[in-house]
Structures are given as structure tokens and as C-alpha cells.
Amino acid sequence: MTRRALITGPTAGIGNAYARELARRGYDLVLVARNTERLEAIAAQLSAKHRIDVDVITADLATEDGLARTVNAVTDTTNPIDLLVNNAGSSLAGWFGTTAIADEDNQLDLLVRAPMHLMDAAIKVMAGRRGGQIINVSSVAAYTPRGVYSAHKAWLLNISEWANVHYADVNISVMALCPGFVRTEFHQRGQMDVSGVPKWMWLKADKVVKTSLKDLEKGKSVSIPSVRYKVLSVLARYLPKGLVTRAAKRGR
């Protein structure tokens, strides 16, 4: 029986890598993003190459309408979702306290409220079927105090770890993916200067995705791709918080 995955933010970066890899594995897809032209181009390419069904939803997940239509797709019992990938995201170039609070509200809706609603919908239908998987794209930033972005990602990490244990009895796996710097459009769109980031810290999106899917099948609640980021995350967790905070401040 063909499995079906819903991916938010699949037009570039990690989300696009998920779409390509899952299509290669034979999943039917539901792709959710704001740009209709890019969505339809990706859908046509993947459908033709892998002979799968691909549906698209043009939606801004930071809006009530966009989120509601995506929730409806998750809860559609005639076309059930086996895997939900909460990937859509963005970041602001400035630190909290210097940015427009309306922009911060939008980020909160996109990075926390949207995945919360989609997780809620997915868990309820998956529990009824006694099975399903959810990947929440968090970040190693979740382990370091670096303003609201890391706070949002810490929330996603925390809820994923809890849900993976709490819903194990109904065969639902929930995993947080916590990559470091990945070569995508993310930093350009956020107008962030990453020229000082060393080459060794950059990861490739396709490898990040393949690692995460292996970890998901193993039932892990957290996937941290690459040894270097596993080490950095351990240091961030166990070094004195004041030291970690100061180091994070110098890192930007």
C-alpha cells in the first residue's frame, strides 16, 4: 500500500530534499507552500519522474486560512497522511527588541503555532488508525540561548521528545530534526550574513534528510546529523549556560 506524506515548505532546502527523497521511496505527496508556481513545477517533476500522486496546497501557514486548509488535508480520512513533515520556516535578521513586533508575531505563528496545530491534527487521526510518523524540523539552535528563533526551536524540540514517548503506545513516532548550518535559501531570504561561518560547519540538505529518515525508523526522538553537531549539542547542554550564551552571542 502506497504511503502518503505531507511536507510544509518543500520548494527549497530541507523541505525540497524531503520531497525528493520521499518521492524516490514511492510516497505520494502533499506539498504546502506560498508559491504556487514553484509548487506546481516541483509536483510535475516528481510525479513524472517517480510515478507518484502529488497534490499541492498554496497556503501561508502564518494565516488562519492557510493553516486551516492544511489542517483539513492532514485530517482527510479519504487520503490519510502517514508522515507529516513540519518544515516551513524563516528567520529575522535582527535580534528581538530591535525587530518589528508584527514580524515577531508572524514568526511565532509560522514556527510554533502552525506546527502545533498540524501536530494536533495529525496525532488525533493517527491515534485513531494506531500508527503514523511526524518529523518536526527544529535546529541545534534549540540548545543555545540565541533569541526568539532558538526559543521557538527549543519548544519544537521539547514537544517532540515528549510526544514520542507519550504516543508510543498507539504507534506514533514523533522526532525533532536538529541540523546546524545547511546550504539552502534560508539565510539569503532572512538577509543574514553567514560569511563568517567556517566551511566545516555546513551540511548538505540531502544528507541531512537521509540521516533523519534512518533515525525516524529507529524510533529516535531527536536526530542531529553529523558527528560535529552531535558534539556541539552536547557541549551546549552541559557547559555552564553563561558560557554558552556568550559564545552564541559572539557567533553571530
GROMACS .gro file of C-alpha atoms in nm:
model
  252
    1MET     CA    1   0.000   0.000   0.000
    2THR     CA    2   0.136   0.343  -0.100
    3ARG     CA    3   0.224   0.574   0.186
    4ARG     CA    4   0.143   0.944   0.184
    5ALA     CA    5   0.345   1.233   0.328
    6LEU     CA    6   0.257   1.599   0.380
    7ILE     CA    7   0.553   1.837   0.372
    8THR     CA    8   0.543   2.207   0.454
    9GLY     CA    9   0.798   2.434   0.289
   10PRO     CA   10   0.903   2.191   0.010
   11THR     CA   11   1.010   2.442  -0.255
   12ALA     CA   12   1.371   2.471  -0.135
   13GLY     CA   13   1.629   2.344   0.111
   14ILE     CA   14   1.549   2.070   0.360
   15GLY     CA   15   1.181   2.058   0.265
   16ASN     CA   16   1.270   2.008  -0.100
   17ALA     CA   17   1.518   1.737  -0.006
   18TYR     CA   18   1.240   1.559   0.188
   19ALA     CA   19   1.008   1.583  -0.114
   20ARG     CA   20   1.269   1.438  -0.348
   21GLU     CA   21   1.378   1.159  -0.114
   22LEU     CA   22   1.026   1.053  -0.016
   23ALA     CA   23   0.917   1.059  -0.380
   24ARG     CA   24   1.214   0.836  -0.463
   25ARG     CA   25   1.091   0.596  -0.194
   26GLY     CA   26   0.747   0.583  -0.354
   27TYR     CA   27   0.548   0.809  -0.121
   28ASP     CA   28   0.253   1.004  -0.260
   29LEU     CA   29   0.295   1.367  -0.153
   30VAL     CA   30   0.102   1.671  -0.038
   31LEU     CA   31   0.320   1.980  -0.075
   32VAL     CA   32   0.236   2.302   0.111
   33ALA     CA   33   0.396   2.641   0.042
   34ARG     CA   34   0.313   3.001  -0.054
   35ASN     CA   35   0.449   2.999  -0.409
   36THR     CA   36   0.206   2.825  -0.646
   37GLU     CA   37   0.437   2.834  -0.947
   38ARG     CA   38   0.723   2.666  -0.767
   39LEU     CA   39   0.491   2.414  -0.602
   40GLU     CA   40   0.340   2.309  -0.932
   41ALA     CA   41   0.680   2.282  -1.100
   42ILE     CA   42   0.813   2.055  -0.826
   43ALA     CA   43   0.493   1.849  -0.824
   44ALA     CA   44   0.507   1.794  -1.200
   45GLN     CA   45   0.873   1.696  -1.189
   46LEU     CA   46   0.836   1.448  -0.903
   47SER     CA   47   0.515   1.299  -1.037
   48ALA     CA   48   0.666   1.236  -1.380
   49LYS     CA   49   0.997   1.104  -1.252
   50HIS     CA   50   0.866   0.871  -0.979
   51ARG     CA   51   0.509   0.795  -1.099
   52ILE     CA   52   0.352   0.914  -0.775
   53ASP     CA   53   0.050   1.129  -0.694
   54VAL     CA   54   0.141   1.481  -0.582
   55ASP     CA   55  -0.115   1.732  -0.452
   56VAL     CA   56  -0.029   2.094  -0.383
   57ILE     CA   57  -0.176   2.345  -0.139
   58THR     CA   58  -0.088   2.711  -0.179
   59ALA     CA   59  -0.100   2.840   0.177
   60ASP     CA   60   0.065   3.082   0.416
   61LEU     CA   61   0.080   2.885   0.740
   62ALA     CA   62   0.106   3.205   0.942
   63THR     CA   63  -0.254   3.289   0.841
   64GLU     CA   64  -0.578   3.140   0.974
   65ASP     CA   65  -0.699   3.041   0.627
   66GLY     CA   66  -0.373   2.883   0.515
   67LEU     CA   67  -0.336   2.687   0.836
   68ALA     CA   68  -0.699   2.571   0.833
   69ARG     CA   69  -0.673   2.437   0.478
   70THR     CA   70  -0.356   2.248   0.565
   71VAL     CA   71  -0.513   2.102   0.880
   72ASN     CA   72  -0.801   1.983   0.663
   73ALA     CA   73  -0.554   1.799   0.440
   74VAL     CA   74  -0.397   1.631   0.744
   75THR     CA   75  -0.736   1.515   0.875
   76ASP     CA   76  -0.872   1.397   0.538
   77THR     CA   77  -0.966   1.036   0.611
   78THR     CA   78  -1.016   0.953   0.243
   79ASN     CA   79  -0.648   1.030   0.174
   80PRO     CA   80  -0.475   0.965   0.508
   81ILE     CA   81  -0.135   1.112   0.588
   82ASP     CA   82   0.118   0.859   0.716
   83LEU     CA   83   0.404   1.106   0.761
   84LEU     CA   84   0.383   1.476   0.849
   85VAL     CA   85   0.696   1.686   0.797
   86ASN     CA   86   0.671   2.025   0.972
   87ASN     CA   87   0.950   2.204   0.789
   88ALA     CA   88   0.824   2.550   0.683
   89GLY     CA   89   1.024   2.827   0.845
   90SER     CA   90   1.211   3.152   0.816
   91SER     CA   91   1.414   3.381   1.037
   92LEU     CA   92   1.456   3.753   1.101
   93ALA     CA   93   1.787   3.927   1.052
   94GLY     CA   94   1.771   4.137   1.371
   95TRP     CA   95   1.768   4.049   1.738
   96PHE     CA   96   1.445   4.056   1.941
   97GLY     CA   97   1.396   4.407   2.075
   98THR     CA   98   1.519   4.565   1.750
   99THR     CA   99   1.272   4.399   1.512
  100ALA     CA  100   0.908   4.490   1.443
  101ILE     CA  101   0.682   4.307   1.686
  102ALA     CA  102   0.440   4.229   1.399
  103ASP     CA  103   0.724   4.038   1.231
  104GLU     CA  104   0.788   3.850   1.554
  105ASP     CA  105   0.418   3.759   1.574
  106ASN     CA  106   0.439   3.620   1.222
  107GLN     CA  107   0.745   3.413   1.315
  108LEU     CA  108   0.571   3.278   1.624
  109ASP     CA  109   0.272   3.173   1.414
  110LEU     CA  110   0.488   3.007   1.150
  111LEU     CA  111   0.744   2.834   1.373
  112VAL     CA  112   0.528   2.739   1.673
  113ARG     CA  113   0.154   2.782   1.618
  114ALA     CA  114   0.142   2.617   1.274
  115PRO     CA  115   0.336   2.303   1.368
  116MET     CA  116   0.139   2.281   1.693
  117HIS     CA  117  -0.193   2.280   1.505
  118LEU     CA  118  -0.067   2.035   1.242
  119MET     CA  119   0.077   1.803   1.508
  120ASP     CA  120  -0.251   1.816   1.699
  121ALA     CA  121  -0.449   1.724   1.387
  122ALA     CA  122  -0.205   1.450   1.286
  123ILE     CA  123  -0.187   1.288   1.630
  124LYS     CA  124  -0.566   1.271   1.657
  125VAL     CA  125  -0.615   1.096   1.323
  126MET     CA  126  -0.304   0.880   1.358
  127ALA     CA  127  -0.411   0.764   1.705
  128GLY     CA  128  -0.740   0.650   1.555
  129ARG     CA  129  -0.551   0.445   1.296
  130ARG     CA  130  -0.296   0.340   1.559
  131GLY     CA  131   0.005   0.448   1.359
  132GLY     CA  132   0.187   0.737   1.199
  133GLN     CA  133   0.503   0.945   1.195
  134ILE     CA  134   0.582   1.314   1.247
  135ILE     CA  135   0.908   1.498   1.183
  136ASN     CA  136   0.944   1.847   1.325
  137VAL     CA  137   1.236   2.039   1.177
  138SER     CA  138   1.397   2.208   1.476
  139SER     CA  139   1.764   2.314   1.496
  140VAL     CA  140   2.076   2.278   1.708
  141ALA     CA  141   1.994   2.640   1.793
  142ALA     CA  142   1.736   2.485   2.028
  143TYR     CA  143   2.024   2.403   2.263
  144THR     CA  144   2.163   2.756   2.280
  145PRO     CA  145   2.009   3.085   2.403
  146ARG     CA  146   2.005   3.287   2.078
  147GLY     CA  147   1.690   3.495   2.086
  148VAL     CA  148   1.342   3.404   1.972
  149TYR     CA  149   1.444   3.173   1.686
  150SER     CA  150   1.623   2.935   1.921
  151ALA     CA  151   1.334   2.970   2.169
  152HIS     CA  152   1.085   2.863   1.903
  153LYS     CA  153   1.305   2.570   1.803
  154ALA     CA  154   1.350   2.470   2.169
  155TRP     CA  155   0.971   2.450   2.201
  156LEU     CA  156   0.955   2.222   1.898
  157LEU     CA  157   1.234   2.002   2.033
  158ASN     CA  158   1.070   1.972   2.374
  159ILE     CA  159   0.722   1.882   2.246
  160SER     CA  160   0.867   1.627   2.004
  161GLU     CA  161   1.064   1.446   2.274
  162TRP     CA  162   0.758   1.432   2.497
  163ALA     CA  163   0.514   1.324   2.223
  164ASN     CA  164   0.741   1.045   2.101
  165VAL     CA  165   0.719   0.882   2.443
  166HIS     CA  166   0.359   0.971   2.522
  167TYR     CA  167   0.210   0.836   2.198
  168ALA     CA  168   0.433   0.532   2.157
  169ASP     CA  169   0.150   0.309   2.280
  170VAL     CA  170  -0.056   0.399   1.972
  171ASN     CA  171   0.245   0.351   1.741
  172ILE     CA  172   0.302   0.720   1.665
  173SER     CA  173   0.665   0.828   1.624
  174VAL     CA  174   0.750   1.196   1.669
  175MET     CA  175   1.103   1.318   1.602
  176ALA     CA  176   1.275   1.656   1.608
  177LEU     CA  177   1.538   1.708   1.340
  178CYS     CA  178   1.811   1.938   1.473
  179PRO     CA  179   2.058   2.029   1.198
  180GLY     CA  180   2.317   2.303   1.209
  181PHE     CA  181   2.402   2.522   0.912
  182VAL     CA  182   2.260   2.373   0.592
  183ARG     CA  183   2.322   2.511   0.244
  184THR     CA  184   1.975   2.635   0.145
  185GLU     CA  185   1.798   2.962   0.059
  186PHE     CA  186   1.713   3.010   0.427
  187HIS     CA  187   1.987   3.255   0.518
  188GLN     CA  188   1.954   3.460   0.200
  189ARG     CA  189   1.580   3.502   0.248
  190GLY     CA  190   1.641   3.613   0.606
  191GLN     CA  191   1.909   3.859   0.487
  192MET     CA  192   2.158   3.704   0.728
  193ASP     CA  193   2.532   3.743   0.691
  194VAL     CA  194   2.685   3.395   0.715
  195SER     CA  195   3.017   3.483   0.554
  196GLY     CA  196   3.198   3.413   0.881
  197VAL     CA  197   3.065   3.058   0.917
  198PRO     CA  198   3.352   2.809   0.860
  199LYS     CA  199   3.316   2.559   0.574
  200TRP     CA  200   3.328   2.262   0.811
  201MET     CA  201   3.003   2.372   0.977
  202TRP     CA  202   2.793   2.346   0.659
  203LEU     CA  203   2.580   2.040   0.585
  204LYS     CA  204   2.409   1.921   0.266
  205ALA     CA  205   2.030   1.903   0.274
  206ASP     CA  206   2.002   1.561   0.109
  207LYS     CA  207   2.237   1.401   0.361
  208VAL     CA  208   2.052   1.567   0.650
  209VAL     CA  209   1.724   1.422   0.525
  210LYS     CA  210   1.857   1.070   0.469
  211THR     CA  211   2.008   1.067   0.819
  212SER     CA  212   1.683   1.188   0.972
  213LEU     CA  213   1.476   0.919   0.799
  214LYS     CA  214   1.712   0.650   0.926
  215ASP     CA  215   1.678   0.790   1.278
  216LEU     CA  216   1.299   0.805   1.244
  217GLU     CA  217   1.284   0.437   1.156
  218LYS     CA  218   1.495   0.363   1.465
  219GLY     CA  219   1.234   0.540   1.679
  220LYS     CA  220   1.463   0.821   1.789
  221SER     CA  221   1.301   1.133   1.931
  222VAL     CA  222   1.587   1.358   1.814
  223SER     CA  223   1.804   1.344   1.504
  224ILE     CA  224   2.125   1.550   1.499
  225PRO     CA  225   2.302   1.497   1.165
  226SER     CA  226   2.683   1.470   1.168
  227VAL     CA  227   2.926   1.396   1.449
  228ARG     CA  228   3.039   1.757   1.471
  229TYR     CA  229   2.691   1.883   1.555
  230LYS     CA  230   2.631   1.597   1.798
  231VAL     CA  231   2.944   1.711   1.985
  232LEU     CA  232   2.842   2.077   1.974
  233SER     CA  233   2.494   1.997   2.104
  234VAL     CA  234   2.640   1.801   2.397
  235LEU     CA  235   2.870   2.091   2.482
  236ALA     CA  236   2.579   2.335   2.463
  237ARG     CA  237   2.376   2.120   2.702
  238TYR     CA  238   2.641   2.059   2.966
  239LEU     CA  239   2.871   2.362   2.967
  240PRO     CA  240   2.773   2.649   3.200
  241LYS     CA  241   2.480   2.840   3.048
  242GLY     CA  242   2.653   3.175   3.085
  243LEU     CA  243   2.948   3.049   2.881
  244VAL     CA  244   2.721   2.902   2.612
  245THR     CA  245   2.521   3.224   2.589
  246ARG     CA  246   2.833   3.438   2.550
  247ALA     CA  247   2.973   3.202   2.287
  248ALA     CA  248   2.643   3.211   2.096
  249LYS     CA  249   2.645   3.591   2.102
  250ARG     CA  250   2.995   3.602   1.952
  251GLY     CA  251   2.888   3.351   1.688
  252ARG     CA  252   2.666   3.597   1.509
   0.00000   0.00000   0.00000
